[in-house]
XYZ file of C-alpha atoms in Angstrom:
732
model
C 114.631 28.299 147.254
C 116.656 29.628 149.922
C 118.155 32.994 150.288
C 121.661 33.063 149.354
C 124.241 34.543 152.175
C 126.563 37.197 151.049
C 128.947 39.170 153.232
C 128.517 43.169 154.083
C 131.450 44.038 152.072
C 130.065 42.235 148.820
C 127.037 43.851 149.440
C 128.548 47.342 149.733
C 130.543 46.733 146.608
C 127.378 45.646 144.704
C 125.833 48.822 145.527
C 128.380 50.872 144.499
C 128.867 49.098 141.416
C 125.295 49.899 140.611
C 125.588 53.931 142.089
C 128.787 54.518 140.103
C 128.219 52.618 136.607
C 129.460 54.655 133.746
C 126.625 53.863 131.153
C 123.127 52.389 131.198
C 124.714 48.990 130.268
C 126.852 48.679 132.885
C 124.159 49.854 135.344
C 121.716 47.194 134.449
C 124.353 44.698 134.313
C 125.408 45.374 138.222
C 121.986 45.260 138.873
C 121.682 41.723 137.585
C 124.880 40.651 139.096
C 123.553 41.774 142.518
C 120.121 40.298 142.208
C 122.074 36.666 141.322
C 124.400 37.085 144.479
C 121.334 37.449 146.469
C 118.417 35.241 144.821
C 120.815 32.804 142.325
C 119.873 32.778 138.488
C 117.873 35.679 137.408
C 116.208 37.499 134.316
C 116.070 41.312 134.025
C 114.574 43.505 131.539
C 114.882 47.533 132.131
C 113.181 50.317 130.681
C 114.291 54.205 130.692
C 112.029 57.137 130.206
C 113.620 60.190 127.883
C 114.665 63.360 129.413
C 111.697 65.182 128.055
C 109.447 62.747 129.770
C 107.308 61.996 126.264
C 108.269 58.145 125.656
C 109.872 55.128 127.008
C 112.337 52.917 125.384
C 113.912 49.279 126.412
C 117.348 49.888 127.590
C 118.274 46.197 129.087
C 117.026 42.890 128.334
C 119.123 39.679 130.041
C 116.782 36.299 129.736
C 113.439 37.738 128.965
C 113.767 38.592 125.012
C 110.455 36.407 124.537
C 108.567 37.960 126.898
C 105.804 40.282 125.592
C 105.839 43.622 127.222
C 105.304 46.480 124.736
C 107.070 49.596 125.541
C 103.462 51.684 124.985
C 102.183 49.215 127.807
C 105.205 50.456 130.362
C 104.778 54.064 128.975
C 101.283 54.226 129.743
C 102.107 52.898 133.508
C 104.984 55.132 134.164
C 104.115 58.309 132.299
C 100.281 58.380 132.806
C 99.603 56.248 135.903
C 98.225 53.565 133.868
C 97.672 49.848 135.091
C 100.696 47.750 135.568
C 102.026 45.606 132.656
C 100.741 41.778 133.256
C 104.211 40.678 132.211
C 103.770 37.772 134.155
C 101.086 36.563 132.377
C 103.455 34.758 130.012
C 105.859 33.418 132.964
C 105.848 29.478 133.996
C 104.169 29.090 137.384
C 107.069 27.880 138.955
C 108.710 31.251 138.538
C 108.570 34.361 141.161
C 108.742 37.740 139.570
C 108.811 41.159 140.784
C 109.269 44.690 139.293
C 109.428 48.502 140.531
C 109.438 52.000 139.339
C 112.856 53.925 139.102
C 112.213 56.950 140.825
C 114.278 59.917 141.968
C 112.571 62.393 144.110
C 109.451 63.184 142.321
C 110.663 61.979 138.859
C 109.978 58.658 137.380
C 113.118 57.629 135.183
C 112.477 54.169 134.266
C 111.291 50.511 135.444
C 112.952 47.262 136.076
C 111.171 43.801 135.846
C 113.005 40.769 137.481
C 112.300 37.052 137.439
C 113.352 34.429 139.860
C 113.376 30.761 139.503
C 112.289 30.205 142.854
C 110.235 26.997 143.127
C 109.174 27.437 146.762
C 106.573 29.651 145.901
C 105.969 30.907 149.071
C 104.985 34.275 150.031
C 107.697 34.953 152.472
C 110.128 34.455 148.760
C 108.033 37.150 147.247
C 108.320 39.565 149.716
C 112.309 39.138 149.988
C 112.538 39.111 146.028
C 110.093 42.552 146.094
C 112.696 44.183 148.754
C 115.527 43.396 146.786
C 113.999 45.136 143.592
C 112.846 48.071 145.502
C 116.426 48.471 146.930
C 117.828 48.091 143.353
C 115.519 50.443 141.895
C 116.461 53.462 144.505
C 120.147 52.450 143.691
C 119.384 52.366 139.784
C 117.219 55.730 139.753
C 120.054 57.723 141.348
C 122.695 56.380 139.186
C 120.744 56.885 136.122
C 120.094 60.615 136.927
C 123.604 61.007 137.933
C 124.553 59.560 134.361
C 122.400 61.942 132.733
C 124.116 64.787 134.560
C 127.483 63.587 133.833
C 126.558 63.372 130.421
C 125.008 66.863 130.085
C 128.386 68.178 132.174
C 130.360 66.331 129.205
C 128.557 67.890 126.597
C 128.547 71.790 128.023
C 132.165 70.915 128.551
C 132.473 70.084 124.831
C 130.983 72.938 123.801
C 132.620 75.421 125.790
C 136.020 73.782 124.515
C 134.674 74.188 121.084
C 133.279 77.428 121.303
C 134.566 80.307 119.059
C 133.775 82.608 122.049
C 136.481 83.476 124.224
C 135.504 82.111 127.815
C 136.974 82.028 131.029
C 135.411 80.905 134.385
C 136.846 82.159 137.857
C 135.956 80.548 140.953
C 134.239 82.269 143.671
C 136.155 83.889 146.761
C 138.964 85.036 144.729
C 139.641 81.510 143.553
C 141.371 83.097 140.124
C 140.667 81.359 136.962
C 139.453 77.622 137.119
C 138.804 77.111 133.190
C 139.700 78.839 130.102
C 138.871 77.381 126.449
C 141.290 77.472 123.368
C 139.475 80.599 121.804
C 140.291 82.426 124.927
C 143.934 82.128 124.514
C 143.690 82.885 120.809
C 142.075 86.324 121.753
C 145.002 86.745 124.402
C 148.108 85.334 123.037
C 150.125 87.034 125.739
C 148.567 85.131 128.524
C 150.498 81.856 129.552
C 149.281 78.371 128.812
C 145.898 77.047 129.994
C 147.366 75.462 132.999
C 149.469 78.024 133.995
C 146.500 80.666 133.855
C 144.748 78.882 136.493
C 144.391 80.784 139.807
C 144.775 84.237 138.016
C 142.420 86.960 139.293
C 140.559 89.247 136.771
C 142.830 92.188 137.497
C 146.084 89.993 137.164
C 144.896 89.614 133.477
C 144.132 93.285 133.059
C 147.775 94.185 134.084
C 149.144 91.522 131.440
C 146.888 93.299 128.776
C 148.076 96.678 129.825
C 151.817 95.584 129.319
C 150.939 93.822 126.348
C 149.595 97.272 125.060
C 146.242 95.701 123.548
C 143.562 97.692 125.624
C 142.519 100.595 123.287
C 140.999 102.875 125.859
C 141.915 106.645 126.700
C 141.738 105.965 130.487
C 143.956 102.892 130.044
C 146.979 104.740 127.942
C 146.754 107.830 130.190
C 146.119 106.744 133.621
C 146.578 102.861 133.784
C 146.413 102.607 137.767
C 143.030 104.468 137.875
C 142.054 102.156 135.107
C 142.633 99.068 137.041
C 141.142 100.685 140.088
C 137.895 101.107 138.138
C 137.916 97.574 136.973
C 138.179 96.297 140.082
C 135.237 98.422 141.249
C 133.098 96.782 138.706
C 134.246 93.449 139.422
C 133.253 94.131 143.270
C 129.815 95.766 142.043
C 128.841 92.962 139.965
C 125.670 91.360 141.103
C 124.292 89.746 138.139
C 125.809 90.875 134.018
C 128.111 93.309 133.106
C 128.119 93.744 129.457
C 130.219 96.389 127.246
C 131.771 96.822 124.071
C 135.525 96.397 124.077
C 138.480 97.051 121.596
C 141.502 94.832 121.626
C 144.147 95.730 119.503
C 142.431 95.686 115.733
C 139.564 93.823 117.119
C 135.898 94.595 118.823
C 134.256 92.484 121.238
C 131.156 92.322 123.231
C 132.537 91.556 126.576
C 130.125 90.140 129.596
C 130.719 89.013 132.978
C 128.133 86.910 134.516
C 128.021 85.553 138.243
C 125.823 82.563 138.863
C 123.993 81.567 141.898
C 126.918 79.697 143.137
C 129.203 82.769 143.254
C 131.400 81.722 140.106
C 131.972 84.029 137.542
C 132.033 83.402 133.574
C 133.585 86.004 131.165
C 132.829 85.780 127.632
C 134.147 87.840 124.429
C 132.403 87.689 121.208
C 134.043 88.987 118.238
C 131.839 91.647 116.234
C 134.615 93.016 114.190
C 132.827 92.454 110.858
C 129.463 93.896 112.384
C 131.241 96.982 113.977
C 132.948 97.696 110.866
C 129.743 97.273 108.571
C 127.827 99.519 111.243
C 130.615 102.058 110.598
C 129.846 102.036 107.025
C 126.270 102.041 107.414
C 126.757 105.358 109.246
C 128.812 106.880 106.742
C 126.384 106.100 104.132
C 123.190 107.477 106.574
C 123.181 110.629 104.880
C 123.098 109.111 101.654
C 120.307 106.725 102.481
C 118.542 109.401 103.937
C 118.683 111.549 100.593
C 117.655 108.228 98.587
C 114.223 107.970 100.639
C 113.234 111.118 100.168
C 114.044 111.005 96.258
C 112.124 109.517 93.305
C 114.497 106.863 91.972
C 113.154 107.296 88.222
C 112.860 111.111 87.644
C 115.579 112.315 90.640
C 112.790 114.715 91.770
C 111.638 114.528 95.238
C 108.839 111.782 96.258
C 105.754 111.662 98.420
C 107.838 110.714 101.506
C 109.653 114.103 101.142
C 106.640 116.041 100.063
C 104.305 115.100 103.158
C 107.313 116.123 105.635
C 107.510 119.344 103.472
C 103.865 120.309 104.029
C 104.229 119.676 107.792
C 107.300 121.965 107.779
C 104.987 124.652 105.668
C 102.204 124.347 108.143
C 104.367 125.121 110.916
C 105.885 128.235 109.387
C 102.492 129.392 108.371
C 101.074 129.038 111.853
C 104.153 130.823 113.504
C 103.746 133.647 110.668
C 106.644 132.997 108.923
C 104.953 132.452 105.567
C 102.012 134.058 104.301
C 100.644 131.933 101.548
C 100.752 128.423 99.666
C 99.796 127.645 96.187
C 99.681 123.963 94.556
C 99.648 123.093 91.243
C 98.584 119.198 90.902
C 99.616 118.214 87.544
C 98.197 114.794 85.922
C 99.279 113.128 82.494
C 96.426 112.348 80.364
C 95.926 108.956 79.146
C 99.159 107.985 80.169
C 98.147 104.214 80.881
C 97.418 104.066 76.990
C 101.464 104.953 76.386
C 102.558 102.325 78.853
C 100.192 99.612 77.167
C 100.960 100.461 73.470
C 104.877 101.308 74.029
C 105.750 99.267 77.365
C 106.859 100.754 80.638
C 110.279 101.308 79.771
C 108.870 104.000 77.156
C 106.887 105.184 79.742
C 109.359 105.668 82.265
C 111.852 107.380 79.857
C 108.746 109.966 79.089
C 108.394 110.602 82.867
C 111.938 111.401 83.280
C 111.845 113.998 80.384
C 108.849 115.368 81.748
C 109.946 115.672 84.855
C 113.190 117.194 83.580
C 111.244 119.795 81.481
C 108.786 120.785 84.578
C 112.049 121.610 86.806
C 114.070 123.296 83.906
C 110.650 125.225 82.536
C 109.127 126.658 85.876
C 112.256 127.795 88.107
C 109.849 129.857 90.229
C 108.337 126.874 91.864
C 109.657 126.350 95.531
C 109.206 122.728 95.197
C 108.442 120.071 92.323
C 107.556 116.621 93.496
C 106.490 113.594 91.751
C 103.678 112.290 93.476
C 103.129 108.927 92.216
C 102.462 107.156 88.904
C 102.033 110.095 86.444
C 101.158 112.778 88.960
C 103.155 115.858 89.707
C 103.008 118.356 92.362
C 104.256 121.958 92.184
C 104.270 124.105 95.037
C 104.873 127.977 95.569
C 105.529 129.654 98.771
C 103.410 132.460 97.832
C 99.690 133.132 96.710
C 99.883 132.862 92.765
C 96.675 134.759 91.156
C 95.264 136.480 88.488
C 97.510 136.786 85.333
C 100.890 135.020 86.882
C 98.719 131.775 87.483
C 97.211 131.793 84.037
C 100.747 132.353 82.758
C 102.220 129.455 84.889
C 99.543 126.851 84.124
C 99.570 127.657 80.451
C 103.310 127.490 80.565
C 103.028 123.844 82.428
C 100.571 122.650 79.795
C 102.926 123.849 76.980
C 106.124 122.222 78.466
C 103.933 118.783 78.819
C 102.396 118.905 75.608
C 105.333 119.771 73.478
C 106.366 116.472 71.317
C 108.635 114.013 73.092
C 110.849 111.773 70.754
C 112.207 108.502 72.170
C 114.110 106.158 69.797
C 112.831 107.588 66.427
C 109.355 107.441 67.721
C 107.445 110.755 68.668
C 104.441 111.338 70.803
C 102.557 113.947 72.290
C 101.296 114.088 76.039
C 98.608 115.934 77.402
C 97.841 117.219 80.834
C 95.279 118.304 83.330
C 95.999 120.725 86.005
C 94.314 121.676 89.143
C 95.317 124.924 91.143
C 94.368 126.088 94.494
C 95.773 128.520 97.119
C 95.737 129.173 100.640
C 96.623 131.924 103.247
C 96.620 132.823 106.739
C 97.908 131.297 110.035
C 94.454 129.039 110.193
C 95.475 127.437 106.473
C 94.830 123.724 106.165
C 97.494 122.373 103.742
C 96.244 118.849 103.773
C 92.868 120.589 102.460
C 94.630 122.692 100.236
C 96.131 119.325 98.553
C 92.775 118.059 98.061
C 91.283 121.169 96.600
C 94.027 121.128 93.900
C 93.267 117.508 93.192
C 89.519 118.141 93.045
C 90.224 121.099 90.702
C 92.636 118.685 88.673
C 89.585 116.378 88.087
C 87.320 119.249 86.838
C 89.974 120.139 84.333
C 90.131 116.550 82.978
C 86.322 116.955 82.261
C 87.392 119.822 80.169
C 89.519 119.070 77.376
C 92.862 117.170 76.733
C 95.117 120.119 78.078
C 93.289 122.374 80.619
C 93.669 123.497 84.094
C 91.157 124.575 86.623
C 91.237 126.831 89.520
C 89.678 125.318 92.778
C 86.091 126.741 93.439
C 84.325 125.799 96.795
C 81.492 124.730 94.599
C 84.014 121.815 93.297
C 83.704 120.305 96.859
C 79.920 120.567 96.932
C 80.070 118.621 93.815
C 81.980 115.955 95.076
C 79.838 115.486 98.477
C 76.806 115.744 96.030
C 78.614 112.807 94.434
C 79.153 110.903 97.392
C 75.757 111.325 98.313
C 74.657 110.165 95.054
C 76.812 107.020 95.511
C 74.986 106.226 98.815
C 71.771 106.684 97.277
C 72.348 104.266 94.558
C 73.336 101.571 96.967
C 69.938 102.132 98.836
C 68.091 102.106 95.502
C 68.904 98.457 95.083
C 67.536 97.959 98.542
C 64.250 100.364 98.070
C 63.843 98.682 94.548
C 63.766 102.177 92.948
C 65.091 101.003 89.706
C 62.690 100.259 86.952
C 63.245 98.473 83.384
C 62.002 100.329 80.236
C 61.979 98.872 77.064
C 62.489 100.717 73.470
C 61.157 98.768 70.554
C 62.851 97.853 67.349
C 61.661 97.240 63.881
C 62.628 95.301 60.928
C 62.725 98.086 57.803
C 62.193 95.175 55.290
C 58.852 93.388 56.765
C 57.852 96.729 58.392
C 57.179 94.710 62.128
C 58.300 94.847 65.455
C 61.044 92.382 65.886
C 62.337 93.318 69.381
C 63.024 95.784 72.528
C 66.354 97.036 73.946
C 65.977 96.824 77.737
C 66.794 100.277 79.524
C 67.275 100.867 83.219
C 65.641 104.123 84.781
C 65.690 105.436 88.265
C 63.044 107.148 89.941
C 64.383 108.880 92.996
C 61.892 109.977 95.503
C 63.562 113.055 96.427
C 65.815 114.178 93.359
C 63.021 112.719 91.072
C 64.023 110.959 87.546
C 67.731 110.541 87.351
C 69.262 110.156 84.057
C 71.347 107.015 83.079
C 73.916 109.189 81.870
C 74.218 110.587 85.458
C 74.335 107.376 87.520
C 75.793 104.392 85.110
C 79.405 106.505 85.059
C 79.204 106.577 88.664
C 78.148 102.919 89.088
C 80.814 102.092 86.917
C 83.466 103.902 89.035
C 82.321 102.229 92.071
C 82.096 98.555 91.014
C 78.463 98.316 91.305
C 77.515 98.080 87.522
C 77.737 94.468 87.839
C 75.059 94.229 90.219
C 72.736 96.388 87.985
C 73.553 94.493 85.057
C 72.485 91.089 86.480
C 69.299 92.978 87.800
C 68.619 93.966 84.022
C 69.735 90.857 82.853
C 67.442 88.806 85.235
C 64.503 91.196 84.817
C 64.647 91.664 81.001
C 64.829 87.549 80.445
C 61.458 87.399 82.779
C 59.654 89.921 81.036
C 60.522 88.856 77.298
C 59.038 85.196 78.505
C 55.673 86.951 78.200
C 55.965 87.979 74.589
C 55.528 86.287 71.279
C 58.518 83.781 70.512
C 59.602 85.736 67.441
C 60.598 88.752 69.810
C 63.868 89.242 71.407
C 65.110 91.576 73.655
C 68.610 93.126 73.983
C 70.320 93.836 77.104
C 73.555 96.070 77.144
C 76.637 94.091 78.728
C 79.076 96.550 81.012
C 83.057 96.193 80.549
C 83.282 94.378 83.977
C 80.561 91.712 83.076
C 82.516 91.159 79.725
C 85.841 90.352 81.620
C 83.965 88.275 84.513
C 84.729 84.720 83.518
C 81.183 83.728 85.695
C 79.272 85.973 83.689
C 78.167 83.153 81.441
C 76.736 81.207 84.384
C 74.874 84.316 85.021
C 73.395 84.111 81.462
C 72.503 80.409 81.958
C 70.892 81.060 85.123
C 68.471 84.154 83.773
C 67.709 81.789 80.833
C 66.832 78.999 83.059
C 64.872 80.993 85.513
C 62.658 82.655 82.951
C 62.434 79.720 80.475
C 63.295 82.177 77.725
C 64.722 80.817 74.541
C 68.657 81.586 74.301
C 67.764 82.849 70.678
C 65.399 85.367 72.311
C 68.084 87.118 74.242
C 70.774 89.504 72.537
C 73.823 90.879 74.268
C 74.957 94.295 73.092
C 78.732 95.136 73.589
C 80.012 98.724 73.338
C 83.085 98.838 70.628
C 84.960 101.097 73.337
C 85.167 98.172 75.394
C 87.146 96.235 73.135
C 90.107 98.857 72.679
C 92.505 96.332 74.500
C 91.434 93.376 72.825
C 92.641 90.018 73.754
C 91.751 86.615 73.908
C 90.059 86.458 77.188
C 87.403 88.836 75.676
C 87.248 86.760 72.594
C 86.795 83.578 74.640
C 83.806 85.205 77.000
C 81.870 85.914 73.570
C 82.513 82.601 72.084
C 81.477 80.903 75.313
C 77.891 83.240 75.035
C 77.700 82.018 71.478
C 77.356 78.310 72.534
C 74.667 79.007 74.977
C 72.666 79.913 71.638
C 72.316 84.098 72.390
C 72.685 86.666 69.962
C 75.540 89.278 70.221
C 75.583 92.842 69.077
C 78.411 95.324 68.538
C 76.989 98.645 70.135
C 78.151 102.278 69.209
C 79.789 101.196 65.700
C 81.319 104.153 64.294
C 81.506 106.546 67.378
C 85.240 107.177 67.281
C 87.174 103.951 67.353
C 88.469 101.695 64.925
C 85.877 98.785 64.617
C 86.819 97.047 61.274
C 89.093 94.543 62.905
C 86.598 93.581 65.743
C 83.982 92.647 63.069
C 86.146 89.959 61.598
C 87.908 88.969 64.744
C 84.817 88.564 67.047
C 81.800 86.542 66.382
C 79.033 89.264 66.283
C 75.804 88.557 64.813
C 74.582 92.214 64.785
C 76.337 95.686 64.382
C 74.392 98.501 65.909
C 75.435 101.915 63.828
C 76.001 104.958 66.491
C 73.036 107.762 66.635
C 75.743 110.208 65.353
C 75.437 109.425 61.969
C 71.942 109.756 61.788
C 71.792 113.100 63.719
C 74.311 114.680 61.401
C 72.416 113.466 58.146
C 70.212 115.923 56.210
C 67.532 114.932 53.849
C 68.317 115.856 50.348
C 72.009 115.273 50.632
C 72.589 111.625 50.113
C 76.120 112.295 49.366
C 77.159 113.968 52.417
C 80.029 112.373 54.557
C 77.559 111.117 57.465
C 75.386 109.543 54.931
C 78.019 107.899 52.874
C 79.625 106.706 55.822
C 76.558 105.420 57.044
C 75.590 103.699 53.787
C 79.244 101.859 53.551
C 78.812 100.681 57.270
C 75.633 98.981 56.316
C 77.160 97.837 53.108
C 80.098 96.420 54.920
C 77.763 94.434 58.023
C 75.777 92.878 55.156
C 78.776 91.570 53.446
C 80.282 90.214 56.351
C 76.662 88.653 57.264
C 75.690 90.639 59.975
C 72.161 92.186 60.856
C 72.672 96.188 60.724
C 70.442 98.246 62.860
C 70.844 102.057 63.154
C 69.692 104.192 66.482
C 68.033 107.361 67.002
C 65.833 107.281 64.129
C 63.783 110.808 65.098
C 62.319 111.677 61.612
C 60.678 109.902 58.592
C 63.321 111.158 56.432
C 65.895 109.390 58.644
C 63.853 106.254 58.214
C 63.374 106.515 54.746
C 66.800 106.710 53.837
C 67.544 103.765 56.085
C 65.208 101.706 53.990
C 66.872 102.900 50.993
C 70.432 101.734 51.810
C 68.709 98.681 52.847
C 69.632 98.704 56.699
C 67.880 95.813 58.393
C 66.678 97.112 61.715
C 66.040 100.796 63.023
C 65.221 102.208 66.567
C 64.496 105.573 67.846
C 62.092 107.815 69.134
C 60.263 108.036 65.826
C 59.429 104.845 66.219
C 58.853 104.419 69.977
C 60.169 105.826 73.016
C 61.320 103.590 75.888
C 58.492 102.352 77.895
C 57.572 100.284 81.051
C 56.869 96.693 81.002
C 53.074 96.955 81.027
C 53.144 99.659 77.965
C 55.323 97.215 76.122
C 53.022 94.365 76.284
C 50.298 96.918 74.731
C 52.817 98.027 72.402
C 53.502 94.555 71.263
C 49.680 93.862 70.698
C 48.730 97.017 69.321
C 51.336 98.221 67.119
C 53.418 95.059 65.608
C 52.463 96.394 62.242
C 53.134 100.153 62.979
C 56.081 100.180 60.791
C 53.718 99.596 57.814
C 51.481 101.909 58.732
C 53.812 104.520 59.025
C 55.624 103.847 55.957
C 52.047 104.061 54.065
C 51.362 107.492 55.753
C 54.737 108.808 54.538
C 54.170 107.393 50.867
C 50.525 109.211 50.798
C 51.729 112.391 51.834
């Protein structure tokens, strides 16, 4: 096919049509028209890269709609330097084709594919076609970039027009105003319209502002000429950005002037009137907020943040010699958690408020009274409180707190523990003083329901010793210092050994034998008791596996284990690993654990029962009301606290302790429970238990706790020990 001849004017016109296209569609239509002018009937497809350079889309398709050319292939070619898509594979052999990337500088913005029905098929024709396509590609790329810039400019201009910010542009070299938006004229209604404003300078506008009286500035009101001179100096000094808060009439604005690289200046005013008013209101309330930060919202007393700053002030005064001594009374309410749990937090809050008022009104000598947190109060005296005065103040505090408190027809009595510490001299450490008072308070808690203690250095030594003991307990696990002991239990009717209670003993290499009543509470406080409990359970089951099948082993369960939903798995694992029958394992729960009875604990015990183990209620009658537990929880056995046998006197069967013991036995048997009494130390106690038909017994008289090897010997030699003891007692 021969090349079509066109004139120079027509060629220029076609190039201008491509360069000045107002849309992508118009751009590619102009390309198509130009190609057909040169080569006759032509087909064209065009792709465009998005501005983020993340994808390619089809923008125009003239005559090639049946051509298989997916965007993904074009995208791989344009954005990832992949292979050129073989779009010509689907063309008729008589067709000629060309393609080119639309490139502007180093940026690829698209691609075009053209097909010419040139039947000549000569290489020269292909070269001409490719030259035409490449020329179109250069023109098209520039036009496409221009379209994007014009579109972006239109969007920016539209945003400026619609912006709520007051915006004005000044041209470079004193050209004056070249643009202002509607918001700018709403801020300055005394200015002429947008067209009339063109060409006015920055200072011209300030003059109009002064004439209109809208500038709220002392200098502008008193010396307007000097004010204008300063504004002009600021304008001349502007290099990058000038920012200030500006008041115009009743409005407040953030005013900025920014010089661009081109030399043009943009002026913006952002209305912050509401924010300024809000800031003013916040400043007015700043003192109130400062007070609230340091005030306990519940009691109205000062709070911990205030107290910590107050301590710093006291320390500086003592260091400077302006204060000789400080005394601290640390006050902690006793069993206040029970009040909250029983009556609710609203009731508890009311109690705290009343106690706070009582302390403030009843101890006016105090320099400061603070609610430190929860149910703790701290009273500070900026002097040394010693001797008789200390005793009087401490007892007064205890009396004030322990006086009955009435709330909504309910009267309640709260106890307290008070720790007292004093310090004097310029080297006094008030942080340490606070810790001393806290230590003394904890010592007071060990005394009685209402007590006070004065700090003694020995208390700190005890605390250090206690901390060291905690570390030794941690080491005891690794060094295998714990050992299982077993105390025998007997059937009072058959006179036979029925089982053992597993007990843990600790032989420390330096401390020697550490009693359980020393290390068990520490382990409970430090969340280590569950680890010990698992060790005891596993060890007891493994040892009991070597005993006759009719003997059981009893293991104590801690409160944390009872409330741990995974403890049932631990029981199952212990039974499985030891191959011990489930009925040979008895789990003992102290009744004090069930004070806060709930469905979780009941569900736990029921789960254990499903495993086939026996469950016993320990320490029955020790000081809690256990009758409801016996009916509500599925216990197999009840264990009578040793205190009843300790108070028992032979020959006084009507004594209170004997009567109560008998009543517990009868109650247990009525409910179908096995009853065991612990603490049997004399033959008289044993005989009394048999007389009231108590099922089982345990105590030093029958056998002391012993190591596992001794327990095995005990089983072999003394399974009928009980019968022989009874025969001896009868013969005597």
